[in-house]
PDB file of C-alpha atoms in Angstrom:
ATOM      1  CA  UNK A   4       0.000   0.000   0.000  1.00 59.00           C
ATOM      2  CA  UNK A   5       1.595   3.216  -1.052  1.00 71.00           C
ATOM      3  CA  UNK A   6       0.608   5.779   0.852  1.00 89.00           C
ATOM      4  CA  UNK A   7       2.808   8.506  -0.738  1.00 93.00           C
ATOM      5  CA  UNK A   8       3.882   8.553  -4.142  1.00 93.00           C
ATOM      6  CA  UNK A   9       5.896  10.610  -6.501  1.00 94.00           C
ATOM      7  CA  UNK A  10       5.087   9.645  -9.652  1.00 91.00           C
ATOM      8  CA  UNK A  11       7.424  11.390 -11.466  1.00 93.00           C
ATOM      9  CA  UNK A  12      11.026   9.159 -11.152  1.00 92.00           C
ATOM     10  CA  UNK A  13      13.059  11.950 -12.652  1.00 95.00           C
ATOM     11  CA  UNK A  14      12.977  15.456 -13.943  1.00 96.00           C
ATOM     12  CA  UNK A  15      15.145  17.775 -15.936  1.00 97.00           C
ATOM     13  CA  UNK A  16      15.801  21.751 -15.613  1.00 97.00           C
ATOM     14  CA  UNK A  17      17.206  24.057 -16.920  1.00 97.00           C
ATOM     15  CA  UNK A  18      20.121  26.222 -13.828  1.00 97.00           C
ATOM     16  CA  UNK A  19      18.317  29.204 -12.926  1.00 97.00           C
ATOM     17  CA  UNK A  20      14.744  28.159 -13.883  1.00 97.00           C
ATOM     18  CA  UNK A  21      11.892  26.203 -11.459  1.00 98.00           C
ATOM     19  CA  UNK A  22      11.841  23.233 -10.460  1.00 98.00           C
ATOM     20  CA  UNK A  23       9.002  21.789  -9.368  1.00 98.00           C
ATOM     21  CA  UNK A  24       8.541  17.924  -7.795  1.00 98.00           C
ATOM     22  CA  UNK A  25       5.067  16.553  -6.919  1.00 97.00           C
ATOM     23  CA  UNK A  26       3.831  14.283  -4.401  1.00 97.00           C
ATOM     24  CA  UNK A  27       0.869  12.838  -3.495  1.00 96.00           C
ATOM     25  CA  UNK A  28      -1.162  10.670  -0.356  1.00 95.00           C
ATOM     26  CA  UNK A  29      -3.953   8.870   0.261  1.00 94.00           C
ATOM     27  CA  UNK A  30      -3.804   8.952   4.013  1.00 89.00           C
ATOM     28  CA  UNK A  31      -6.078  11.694   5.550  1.00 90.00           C
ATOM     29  CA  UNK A  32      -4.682  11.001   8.762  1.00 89.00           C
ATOM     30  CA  UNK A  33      -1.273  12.762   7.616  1.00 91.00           C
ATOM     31  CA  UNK A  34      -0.202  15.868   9.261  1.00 89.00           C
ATOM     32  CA  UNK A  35       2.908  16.666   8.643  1.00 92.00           C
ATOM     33  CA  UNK A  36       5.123  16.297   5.349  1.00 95.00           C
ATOM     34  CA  UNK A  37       8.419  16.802   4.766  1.00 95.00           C
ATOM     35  CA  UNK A  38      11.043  16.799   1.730  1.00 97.00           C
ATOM     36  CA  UNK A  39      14.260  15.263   1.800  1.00 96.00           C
ATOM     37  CA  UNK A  40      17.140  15.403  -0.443  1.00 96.00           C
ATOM     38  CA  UNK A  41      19.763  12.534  -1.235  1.00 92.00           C
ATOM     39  CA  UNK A  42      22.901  12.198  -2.649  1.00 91.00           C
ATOM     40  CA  UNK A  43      24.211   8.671  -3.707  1.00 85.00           C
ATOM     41  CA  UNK A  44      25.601   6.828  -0.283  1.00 81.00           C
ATOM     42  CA  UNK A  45      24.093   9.575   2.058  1.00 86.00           C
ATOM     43  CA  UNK A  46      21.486  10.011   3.861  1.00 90.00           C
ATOM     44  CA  UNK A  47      18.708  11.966   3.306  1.00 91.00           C
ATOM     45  CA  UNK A  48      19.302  15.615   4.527  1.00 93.00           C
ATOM     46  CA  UNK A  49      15.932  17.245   5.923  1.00 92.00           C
ATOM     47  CA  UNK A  50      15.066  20.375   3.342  1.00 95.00           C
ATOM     48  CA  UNK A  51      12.052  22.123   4.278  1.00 96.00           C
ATOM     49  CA  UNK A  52       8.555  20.652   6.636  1.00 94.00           C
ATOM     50  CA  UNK A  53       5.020  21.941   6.850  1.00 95.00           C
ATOM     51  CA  UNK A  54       2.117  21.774   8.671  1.00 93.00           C
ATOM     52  CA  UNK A  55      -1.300  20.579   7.566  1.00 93.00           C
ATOM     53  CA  UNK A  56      -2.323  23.276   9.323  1.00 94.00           C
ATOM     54  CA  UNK A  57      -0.276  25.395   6.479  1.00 96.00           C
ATOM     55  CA  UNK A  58      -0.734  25.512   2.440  1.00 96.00           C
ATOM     56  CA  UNK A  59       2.760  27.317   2.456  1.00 97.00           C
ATOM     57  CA  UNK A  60       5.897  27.374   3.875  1.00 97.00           C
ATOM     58  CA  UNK A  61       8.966  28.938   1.953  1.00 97.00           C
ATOM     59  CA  UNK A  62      12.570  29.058   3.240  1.00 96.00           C
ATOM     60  CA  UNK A  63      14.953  30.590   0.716  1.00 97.00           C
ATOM     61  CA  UNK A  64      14.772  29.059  -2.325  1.00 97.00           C
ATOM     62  CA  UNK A  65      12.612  26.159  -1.449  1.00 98.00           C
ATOM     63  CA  UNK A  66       8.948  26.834  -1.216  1.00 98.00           C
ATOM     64  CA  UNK A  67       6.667  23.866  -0.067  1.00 98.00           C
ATOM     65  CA  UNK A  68       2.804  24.321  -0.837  1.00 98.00           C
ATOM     66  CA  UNK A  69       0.094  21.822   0.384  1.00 97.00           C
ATOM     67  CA  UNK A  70      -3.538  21.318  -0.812  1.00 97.00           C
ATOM     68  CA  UNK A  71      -5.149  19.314   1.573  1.00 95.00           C
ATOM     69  CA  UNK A  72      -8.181  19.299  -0.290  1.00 95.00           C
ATOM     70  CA  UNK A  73      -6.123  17.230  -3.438  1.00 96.00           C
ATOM     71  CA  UNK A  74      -3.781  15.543  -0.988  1.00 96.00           C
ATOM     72  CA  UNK A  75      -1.082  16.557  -2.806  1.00 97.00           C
ATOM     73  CA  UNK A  76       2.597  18.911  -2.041  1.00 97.00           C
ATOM     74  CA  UNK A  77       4.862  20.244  -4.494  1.00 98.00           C
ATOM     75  CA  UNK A  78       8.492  21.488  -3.636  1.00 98.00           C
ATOM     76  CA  UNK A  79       9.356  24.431  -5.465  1.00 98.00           C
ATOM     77  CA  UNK A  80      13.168  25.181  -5.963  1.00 98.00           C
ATOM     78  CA  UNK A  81      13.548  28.780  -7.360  1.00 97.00           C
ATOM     79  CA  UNK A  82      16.281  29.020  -8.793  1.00 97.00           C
ATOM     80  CA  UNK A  83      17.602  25.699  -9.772  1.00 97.00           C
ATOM     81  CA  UNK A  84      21.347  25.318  -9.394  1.00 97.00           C
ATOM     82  CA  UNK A  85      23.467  22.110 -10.535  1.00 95.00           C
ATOM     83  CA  UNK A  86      23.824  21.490  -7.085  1.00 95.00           C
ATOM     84  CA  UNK A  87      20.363  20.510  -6.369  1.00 97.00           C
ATOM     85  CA  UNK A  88      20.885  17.690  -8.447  1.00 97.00           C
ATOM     86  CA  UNK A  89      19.835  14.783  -6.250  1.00 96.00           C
ATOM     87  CA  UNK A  90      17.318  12.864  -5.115  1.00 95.00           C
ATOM     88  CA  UNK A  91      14.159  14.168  -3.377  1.00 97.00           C
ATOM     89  CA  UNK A  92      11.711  12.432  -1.203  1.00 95.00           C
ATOM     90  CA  UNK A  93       8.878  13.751   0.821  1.00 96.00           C
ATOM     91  CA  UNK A  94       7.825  12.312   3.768  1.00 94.00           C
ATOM     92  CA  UNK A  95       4.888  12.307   5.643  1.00 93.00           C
ATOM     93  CA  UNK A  96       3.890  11.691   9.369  1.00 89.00           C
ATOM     94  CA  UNK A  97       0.617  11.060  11.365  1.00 77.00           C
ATOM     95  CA  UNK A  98       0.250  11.163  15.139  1.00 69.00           C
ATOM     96  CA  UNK A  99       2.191   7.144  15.115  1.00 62.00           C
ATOM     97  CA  UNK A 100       5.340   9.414  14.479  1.00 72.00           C
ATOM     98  CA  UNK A 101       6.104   6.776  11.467  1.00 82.00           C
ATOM     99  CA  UNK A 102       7.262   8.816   8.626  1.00 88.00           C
ATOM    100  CA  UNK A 103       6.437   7.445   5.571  1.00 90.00           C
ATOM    101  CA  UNK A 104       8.441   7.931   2.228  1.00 91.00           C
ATOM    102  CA  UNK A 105       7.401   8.327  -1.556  1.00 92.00           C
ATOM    103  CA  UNK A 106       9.458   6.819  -3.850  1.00 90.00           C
ATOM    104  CA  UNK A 107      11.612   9.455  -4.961  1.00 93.00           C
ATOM    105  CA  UNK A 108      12.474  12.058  -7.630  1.00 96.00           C
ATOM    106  CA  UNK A 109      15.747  12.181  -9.187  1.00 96.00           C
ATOM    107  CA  UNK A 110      16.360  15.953 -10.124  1.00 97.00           C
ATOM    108  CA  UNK A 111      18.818  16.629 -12.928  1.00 97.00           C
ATOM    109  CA  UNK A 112      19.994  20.458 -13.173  1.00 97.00           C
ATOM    110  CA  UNK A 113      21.624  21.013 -16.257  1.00 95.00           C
ATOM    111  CA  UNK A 114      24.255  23.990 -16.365  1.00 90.00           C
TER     112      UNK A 114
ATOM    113  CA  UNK B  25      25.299  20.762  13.617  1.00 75.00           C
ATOM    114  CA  UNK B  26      24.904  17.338  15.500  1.00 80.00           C
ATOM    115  CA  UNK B  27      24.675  14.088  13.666  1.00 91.00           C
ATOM    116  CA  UNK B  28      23.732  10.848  13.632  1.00 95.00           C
ATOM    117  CA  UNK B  29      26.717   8.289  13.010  1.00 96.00           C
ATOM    118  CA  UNK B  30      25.919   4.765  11.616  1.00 96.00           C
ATOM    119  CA  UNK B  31      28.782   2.052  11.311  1.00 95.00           C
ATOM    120  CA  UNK B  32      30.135   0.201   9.608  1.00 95.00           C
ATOM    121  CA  UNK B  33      30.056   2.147   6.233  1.00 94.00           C
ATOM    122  CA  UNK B  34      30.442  -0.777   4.657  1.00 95.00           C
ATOM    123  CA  UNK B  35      29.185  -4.655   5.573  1.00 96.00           C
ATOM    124  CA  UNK B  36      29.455  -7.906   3.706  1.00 97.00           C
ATOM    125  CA  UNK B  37      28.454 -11.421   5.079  1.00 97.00           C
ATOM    126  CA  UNK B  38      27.275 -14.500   3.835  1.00 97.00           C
ATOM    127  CA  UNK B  39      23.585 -15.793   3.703  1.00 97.00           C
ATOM    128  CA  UNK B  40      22.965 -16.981   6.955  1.00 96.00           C
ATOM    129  CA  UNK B  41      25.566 -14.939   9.179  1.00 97.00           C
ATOM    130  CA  UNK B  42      24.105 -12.623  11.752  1.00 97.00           C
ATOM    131  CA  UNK B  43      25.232  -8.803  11.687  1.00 97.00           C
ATOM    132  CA  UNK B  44      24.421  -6.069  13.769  1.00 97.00           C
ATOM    133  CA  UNK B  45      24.372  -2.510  12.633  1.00 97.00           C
ATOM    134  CA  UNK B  46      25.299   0.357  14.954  1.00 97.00           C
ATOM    135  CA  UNK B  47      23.714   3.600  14.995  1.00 97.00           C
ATOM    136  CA  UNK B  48      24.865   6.523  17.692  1.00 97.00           C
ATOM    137  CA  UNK B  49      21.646   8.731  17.127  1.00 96.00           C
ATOM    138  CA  UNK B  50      21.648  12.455  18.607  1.00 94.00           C
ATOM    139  CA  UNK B  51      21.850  12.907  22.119  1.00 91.00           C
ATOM    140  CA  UNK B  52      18.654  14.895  23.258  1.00 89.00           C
ATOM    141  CA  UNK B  53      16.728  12.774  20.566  1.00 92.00           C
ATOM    142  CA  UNK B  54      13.826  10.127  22.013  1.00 91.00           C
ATOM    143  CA  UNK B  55      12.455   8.628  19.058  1.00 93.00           C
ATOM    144  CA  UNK B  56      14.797   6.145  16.795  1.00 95.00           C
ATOM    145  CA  UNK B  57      14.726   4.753  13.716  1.00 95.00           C
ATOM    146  CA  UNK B  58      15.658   2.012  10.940  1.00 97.00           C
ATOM    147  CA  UNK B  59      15.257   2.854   7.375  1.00 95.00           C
ATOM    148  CA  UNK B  60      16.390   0.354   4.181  1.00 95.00           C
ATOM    149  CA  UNK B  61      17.001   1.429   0.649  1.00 92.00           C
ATOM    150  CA  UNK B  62      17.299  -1.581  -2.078  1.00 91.00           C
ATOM    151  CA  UNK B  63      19.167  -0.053  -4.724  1.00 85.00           C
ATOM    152  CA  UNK B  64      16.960   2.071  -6.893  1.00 79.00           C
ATOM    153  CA  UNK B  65      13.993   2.086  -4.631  1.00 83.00           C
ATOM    154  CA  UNK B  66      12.123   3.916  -2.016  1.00 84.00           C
ATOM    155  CA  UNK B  67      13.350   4.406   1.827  1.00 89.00           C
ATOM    156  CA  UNK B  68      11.324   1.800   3.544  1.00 91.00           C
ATOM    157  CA  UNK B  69      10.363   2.236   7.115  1.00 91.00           C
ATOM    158  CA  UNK B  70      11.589  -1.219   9.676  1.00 95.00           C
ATOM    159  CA  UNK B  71      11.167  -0.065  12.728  1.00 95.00           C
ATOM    160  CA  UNK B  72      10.499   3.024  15.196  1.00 93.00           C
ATOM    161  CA  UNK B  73      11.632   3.045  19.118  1.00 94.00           C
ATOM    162  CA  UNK B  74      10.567   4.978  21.676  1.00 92.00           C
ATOM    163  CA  UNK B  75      11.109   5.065  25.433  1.00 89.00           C
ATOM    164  CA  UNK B  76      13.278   1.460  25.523  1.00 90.00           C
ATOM    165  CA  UNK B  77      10.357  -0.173  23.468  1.00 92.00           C
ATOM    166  CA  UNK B  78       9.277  -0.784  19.988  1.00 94.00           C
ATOM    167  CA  UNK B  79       6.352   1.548  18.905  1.00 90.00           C
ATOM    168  CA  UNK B  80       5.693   0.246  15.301  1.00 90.00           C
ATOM    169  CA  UNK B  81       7.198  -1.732  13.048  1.00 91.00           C
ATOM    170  CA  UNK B  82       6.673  -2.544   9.232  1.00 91.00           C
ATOM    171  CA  UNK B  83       6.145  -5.936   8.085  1.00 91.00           C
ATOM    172  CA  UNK B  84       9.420  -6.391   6.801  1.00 92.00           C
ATOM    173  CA  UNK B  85      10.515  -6.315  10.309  1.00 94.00           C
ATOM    174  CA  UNK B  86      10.173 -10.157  10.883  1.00 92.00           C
ATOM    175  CA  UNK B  87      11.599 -12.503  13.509  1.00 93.00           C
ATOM    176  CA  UNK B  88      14.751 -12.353  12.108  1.00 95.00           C
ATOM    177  CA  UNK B  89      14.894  -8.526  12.994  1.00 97.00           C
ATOM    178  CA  UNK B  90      15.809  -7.073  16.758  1.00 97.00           C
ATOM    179  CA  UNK B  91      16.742  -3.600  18.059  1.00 96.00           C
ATOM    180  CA  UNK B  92      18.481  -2.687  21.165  1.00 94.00           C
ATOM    181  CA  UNK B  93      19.833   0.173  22.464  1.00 92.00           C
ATOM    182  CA  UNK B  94      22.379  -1.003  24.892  1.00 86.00           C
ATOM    183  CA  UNK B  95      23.311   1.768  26.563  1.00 87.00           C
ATOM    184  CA  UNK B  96      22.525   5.491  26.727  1.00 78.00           C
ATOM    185  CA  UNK B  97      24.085   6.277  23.630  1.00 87.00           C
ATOM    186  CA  UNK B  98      24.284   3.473  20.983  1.00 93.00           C
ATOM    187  CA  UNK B  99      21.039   2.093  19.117  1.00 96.00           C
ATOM    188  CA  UNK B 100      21.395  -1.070  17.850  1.00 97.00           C
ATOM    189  CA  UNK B 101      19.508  -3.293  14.495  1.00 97.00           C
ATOM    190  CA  UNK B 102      20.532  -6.814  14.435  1.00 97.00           C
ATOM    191  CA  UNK B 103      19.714  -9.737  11.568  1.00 97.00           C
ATOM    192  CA  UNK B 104      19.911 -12.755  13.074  1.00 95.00           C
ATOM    193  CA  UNK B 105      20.168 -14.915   9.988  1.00 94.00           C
ATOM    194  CA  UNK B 106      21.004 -12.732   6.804  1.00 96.00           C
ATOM    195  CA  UNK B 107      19.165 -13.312   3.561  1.00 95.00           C
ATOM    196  CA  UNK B 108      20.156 -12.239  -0.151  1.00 96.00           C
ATOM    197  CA  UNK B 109      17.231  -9.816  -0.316  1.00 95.00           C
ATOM    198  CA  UNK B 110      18.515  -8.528   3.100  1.00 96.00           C
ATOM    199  CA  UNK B 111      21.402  -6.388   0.420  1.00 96.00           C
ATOM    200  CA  UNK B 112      20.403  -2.716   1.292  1.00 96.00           C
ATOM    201  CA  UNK B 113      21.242   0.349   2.321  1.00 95.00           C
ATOM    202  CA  UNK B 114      20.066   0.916   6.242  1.00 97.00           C
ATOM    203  CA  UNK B 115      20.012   3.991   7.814  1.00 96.00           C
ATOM    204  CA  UNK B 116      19.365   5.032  10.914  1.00 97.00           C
ATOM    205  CA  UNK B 117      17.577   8.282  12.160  1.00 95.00           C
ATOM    206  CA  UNK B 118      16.416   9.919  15.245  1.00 94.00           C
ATOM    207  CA  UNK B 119      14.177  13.076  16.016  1.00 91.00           C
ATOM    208  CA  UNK B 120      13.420  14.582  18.921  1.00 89.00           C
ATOM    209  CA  UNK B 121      10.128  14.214  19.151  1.00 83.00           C
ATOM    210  CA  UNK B 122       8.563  12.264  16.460  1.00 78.00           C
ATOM    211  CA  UNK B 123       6.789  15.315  14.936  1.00 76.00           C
ATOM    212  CA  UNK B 124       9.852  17.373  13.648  1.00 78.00           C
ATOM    213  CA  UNK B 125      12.340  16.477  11.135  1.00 86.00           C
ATOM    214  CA  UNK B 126      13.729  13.155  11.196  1.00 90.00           C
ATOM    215  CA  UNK B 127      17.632  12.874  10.870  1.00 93.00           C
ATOM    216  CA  UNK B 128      19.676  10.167   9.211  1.00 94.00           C
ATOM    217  CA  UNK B 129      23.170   8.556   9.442  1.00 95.00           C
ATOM    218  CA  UNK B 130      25.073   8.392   6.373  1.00 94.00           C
ATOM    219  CA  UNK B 131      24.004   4.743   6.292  1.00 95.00           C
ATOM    220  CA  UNK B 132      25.532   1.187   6.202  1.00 97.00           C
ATOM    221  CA  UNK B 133      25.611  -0.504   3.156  1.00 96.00           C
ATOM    222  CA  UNK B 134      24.925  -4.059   3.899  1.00 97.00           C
ATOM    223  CA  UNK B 135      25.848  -7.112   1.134  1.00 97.00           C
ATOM    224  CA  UNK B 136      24.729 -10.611   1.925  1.00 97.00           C
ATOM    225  CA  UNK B 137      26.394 -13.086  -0.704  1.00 96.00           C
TER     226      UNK B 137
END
């Protein structure tokens, strides 16, 4: 049962123009989401959280919006630099403090 | 900025062998965790420990599965009897809380010929 997926495996963009990755849930019950970014034979490093309480939360050049409503999140990365090339996964938690992951986007940005 | 430390880096064992991956998590944390990768696919949650206890685990956590943490510092997974599909990337992570942002070791890359 996949409860958060990213159905797009891998985008390409263009340095200095938008990236944007998708994600979506099923779980209602979800109130907190997170994106994570990965570099091959590293960890994920934490990025940017928000709220359900929240349809926005921005910090520098990574802007996370939520509608509830769709059950969906998009990460925004304004403006794209080659290194934000990576892997990004977002995350989600409900009140059993089990964060679940999607399956991953691999962001290419080209120079 | 603290960190959590996983080792070894680097494990390889043969079908059957038991290994135990170690995991120092950050200090003020209370919750702790066990992640897997299989190459090329998601981050699966294993496990998630709270308060010297297990508070869920995923169904790939079988019998063959155990976490300890030891002492006041060191958090422990340990497969008893390694399979092939065992191969993975594990990482461990801790948070605070449970509600803020989880963080992860660098990982152990576990190979099971």
């Amino acid at each position: 049962d996949q409860q958060v997926k990213q159905n797009s495996p891998s985008l390409s963009v263009q340095e200095g123009r938008i990236s944007i990755l998708n994600c979506d849930y099923t779980n209602s019950m979800f109130d907190y989401f997170l994106w994570y970014k990965k570099y091959p034979a590293e960890g994920p490093t934490f990025l940017i959280s928000i709220s359900s309480i929240k349809d926005k939360n921005e910090d520098g050049r990574f802007t996370v919006f939520l509608n509830k409503s769709a059950k969906h999140l998009s990460l925004h990365i304004v403006p794209s630099q080659p290194g934000d090339s990576a892997v990004y996964f977002c995350a989600a938690i409900s009140g059993t403090y089990k964060y679940i992951f999607g399956t991953g986007t691999r962001l290419k940005v080209l120079a | 900025e603290p960190e959590v430390t996983q080792t070894p880096s680097h494990q390889v064992t043969q079908m059957g062998q038991e290994v135990i991956l170690r995991c120092v998590p950050i200090s003020n944390h209370l919750y702790f965790y066990w992640y897997r990768q299989i190459l090329g696919q998601k981050v699966e949650f294993l496990v998630s420990f709270y308060n010297n206890e297990i508070s869920e685990k995923s169904e790939i956590f079988d019998d063959q599965f155990s976490v300890e943490r030891p002492d006041g510092s060191n958090f422990t997974l340990k497969i008893r009897s390694t399979k092939l599909e065992d191969s993975a990337m594990y990482f461990c992570a801790s948070s605070r809380d449970g509600r803020e942002k989880l963080f992860f070791g660098s990982g152990t890359q576990l190979s099971v010929l």
